[in-house]
Amino acid sequence: MQNNDNGMNRVTASPEMPGSVHWRSPSNIALVKYWGKKKGQIPENPSISITLSKSHTETFLSYSPAKGQAGILKEFSFEGKELPAFKERIERYLHQIGSLYPFLKDFDLTLSSYNSFPHSSGIASSASALSAIALCLTSMERALFSSPSDDYSFFRKASCAARIGSGSAARSVYPGYALWGSAAEVPHSANEYAVPLNDNLHDDFRDMGDAILIVDESPKPVSSSKGHALMESNPWAAVRYGQAKMHTGRLIEVLAAGDAGEFVRIVEKEAMTLHSLMMSSDPGYILLKPGTLEIIDKVRQFRLETTIPLAFTLDAGPNVHIIYPARFRESVKDFIEHQLAGHCSKGKWIDDNAGEGPVEITGNDR
Ligand code: PMV
């Protein structure tokens, strides 16, 4: 396996080449939201997230030189089942990233994935699923070509490939906080990939909890892709992109300074703005449920009474994430169990936290 004169990977397939890689990659929750994009999965504004820990996808990729004329996805299973709709989506994705991994067409791939959370639980699974696949492909490339050779390039490439499958997935390849999108405040930030944002953090924001309250488990009535597309005609789009840029800069300052009140203000404003954009799209739609609003009211009341700086945030759905400094875990858990679990579907909630980022599982770890 070698590079040609253009630096492109060239494959001379040989029977010794079969191999396999295995990654566990987490989901993430955005504090500053990505909502609206340009062609090529380029975000209209930068976004900042926390990478989670317990909510993750494990993906196994095995590869061997193509037996037929052209290779690519031969088998795909999710939680042990062959799901044709998922397989088609992954096949489309593998074609979309063909120029990043030109050697793929010479291989037969088998992919199998497992989520740590139920598929229909309403937790965004595309970030963990697509980042896990992108990490596997980048590991495969490294196994075949010894490139990307350093970790910095490895994760940047995986982030870039993950972004093409699902924008938010770009951020999942890093632990802790990640920034995706070009931001004046962060010199090496880019629209094509995310960068880690953990260098200049106040101690108060290093260890964060995220309680995910499952208000409704039904599949989303409006997909994220539709939602992003509706931003193109949203009358508030330009104002929103300006606000998100401002929130990005401000949140970076706040994370360094340790200003908990301002953290809560920005995070909650982002969540409410996201949903107000959905309501003000044409056609407008509402993903919030009565339980979502009950929880928001109670979170605010609890914050007033206890001064614990917990913040709610929302994805593109009715479920509520409660983000808080992990040292308040016991009080927050008690609050959820006594006051919020009743608003959750079958009382379900996930006691998650900011995590260590994706893990490659090798040898004895398997
Ligand atoms: O990654 P996508 O295309 O599914 O978009 C996700 C957008 C939000 O989850 C609503 C916000 C975000 O930044 O994660």
mmCIF file of N, CA, C and O and ligand atoms in Angstrom, residues 30 33-35 126 166-168 171 224 228 274 315-316, ligand 1:
data_model
loop_
_atom_site.group_PDB
_atom_site.id
_atom_site.type_symbol
_atom_site.label_atom_id
_atom_site.label_comp_id
_atom_site.label_asym_id
_atom_site.label_seq_id
_atom_site.Cartn_x
_atom_site.Cartn_y
_atom_site.Cartn_z
ATOM 1 N N ALA A 30 -25.349 19.938 21.975
ATOM 2 C CA ALA A 30 -24.876 21.278 21.616
ATOM 3 C C ALA A 30 -25.308 22.298 22.666
ATOM 4 O O ALA A 30 -26.446 22.275 23.141
ATOM 5 N N LYS A 33 -26.106 26.055 19.171
ATOM 6 C CA LYS A 33 -26.687 25.115 18.207
ATOM 7 C C LYS A 33 -26.292 25.393 16.771
ATOM 8 O O LYS A 33 -26.223 26.554 16.343
ATOM 9 N N TYR A 34 -26.113 24.295 16.052
ATOM 10 C CA TYR A 34 -25.964 24.327 14.590
ATOM 11 C C TYR A 34 -27.357 24.149 14.020
ATOM 12 O O TYR A 34 -27.999 23.117 14.241
ATOM 13 N N TRP A 35 -27.859 25.146 13.314
ATOM 14 C CA TRP A 35 -29.195 25.026 12.721
ATOM 15 C C TRP A 35 -29.216 25.892 11.472
ATOM 16 O O TRP A 35 -29.355 27.106 11.568
ATOM 17 N N SER A 126 -27.466 10.069 15.379
ATOM 18 C CA SER A 126 -26.648 10.222 14.173
ATOM 19 C C SER A 126 -25.240 10.694 14.531
ATOM 20 O O SER A 126 -24.276 10.301 13.887
ATOM 21 N N SER A 166 -23.352 13.678 9.152
ATOM 22 C CA SER A 166 -24.260 14.398 10.049
ATOM 23 C C SER A 166 -23.442 15.508 10.687
ATOM 24 O O SER A 166 -22.433 15.226 11.353
ATOM 25 N N GLY A 167 -23.845 16.750 10.455
ATOM 26 C CA GLY A 167 -23.027 17.883 10.906
ATOM 27 C C GLY A 167 -22.594 17.759 12.361
ATOM 28 O O GLY A 167 -21.414 17.886 12.701
ATOM 29 N N SER A 168 -23.555 17.461 13.229
ATOM 30 C CA SER A 168 -23.237 17.434 14.657
ATOM 31 C C SER A 168 -22.226 16.327 14.996
ATOM 32 O O SER A 168 -21.539 16.391 16.007
ATOM 33 N N ARG A 171 -18.433 16.948 15.900
ATOM 34 C CA ARG A 171 -17.970 17.347 17.237
ATOM 35 C C ARG A 171 -17.726 16.153 18.151
ATOM 36 O O ARG A 171 -17.090 16.297 19.191
ATOM 37 N N SER A 224 -34.074 16.450 10.955
ATOM 38 C CA SER A 224 -33.138 17.575 11.056
ATOM 39 C C SER A 224 -32.810 18.124 9.670
ATOM 40 O O SER A 224 -32.688 19.331 9.490
ATOM 41 N N HIS A 228 -33.039 22.000 8.782
ATOM 42 C CA HIS A 228 -31.940 22.840 8.275
ATOM 43 C C HIS A 228 -32.381 23.529 6.969
ATOM 44 O O HIS A 228 -32.128 24.708 6.764
ATOM 45 N N LEU A 274 -33.533 27.784 19.129
ATOM 46 C CA LEU A 274 -33.646 26.654 18.188
ATOM 47 C C LEU A 274 -35.115 26.334 17.920
ATOM 48 O O LEU A 274 -35.556 26.206 16.772
ATOM 49 N N ASP A 315 -32.508 19.368 22.060
ATOM 50 C CA ASP A 315 -32.095 19.047 20.706
ATOM 51 C C ASP A 315 -33.297 19.310 19.810
ATOM 52 O O ASP A 315 -34.262 19.891 20.264
ATOM 53 N N ALA A 316 -33.268 18.768 18.598
ATOM 54 C CA ALA A 316 -34.426 18.936 17.736
ATOM 55 C C ALA A 316 -35.478 17.896 18.133
ATOM 56 O O ALA A 316 -35.731 16.935 17.402
HETATM 57 O O1 PMV B 1 -26.336 16.888 12.789
HETATM 58 P P1 PMV B 1 -27.718 17.172 12.326
HETATM 59 O O2 PMV B 1 -27.792 17.491 10.873
HETATM 60 O O3 PMV B 1 -28.668 16.077 12.737
HETATM 61 O O4 PMV B 1 -28.226 18.504 13.049
HETATM 62 C C1 PMV B 1 -28.360 18.547 14.436
HETATM 63 C C2 PMV B 1 -28.747 19.871 14.902
HETATM 64 C C3 PMV B 1 -29.039 19.987 16.381
HETATM 65 O O5 PMV B 1 -28.873 18.750 17.047
HETATM 66 C C4 PMV B 1 -30.461 20.450 16.585
HETATM 67 C C5 PMV B 1 -28.115 21.031 17.014
HETATM 68 C C6 PMV B 1 -26.679 20.640 17.146
HETATM 69 O O6 PMV B 1 -25.843 21.529 16.957
HETATM 70 O O7 PMV B 1 -26.377 19.477 17.494
#
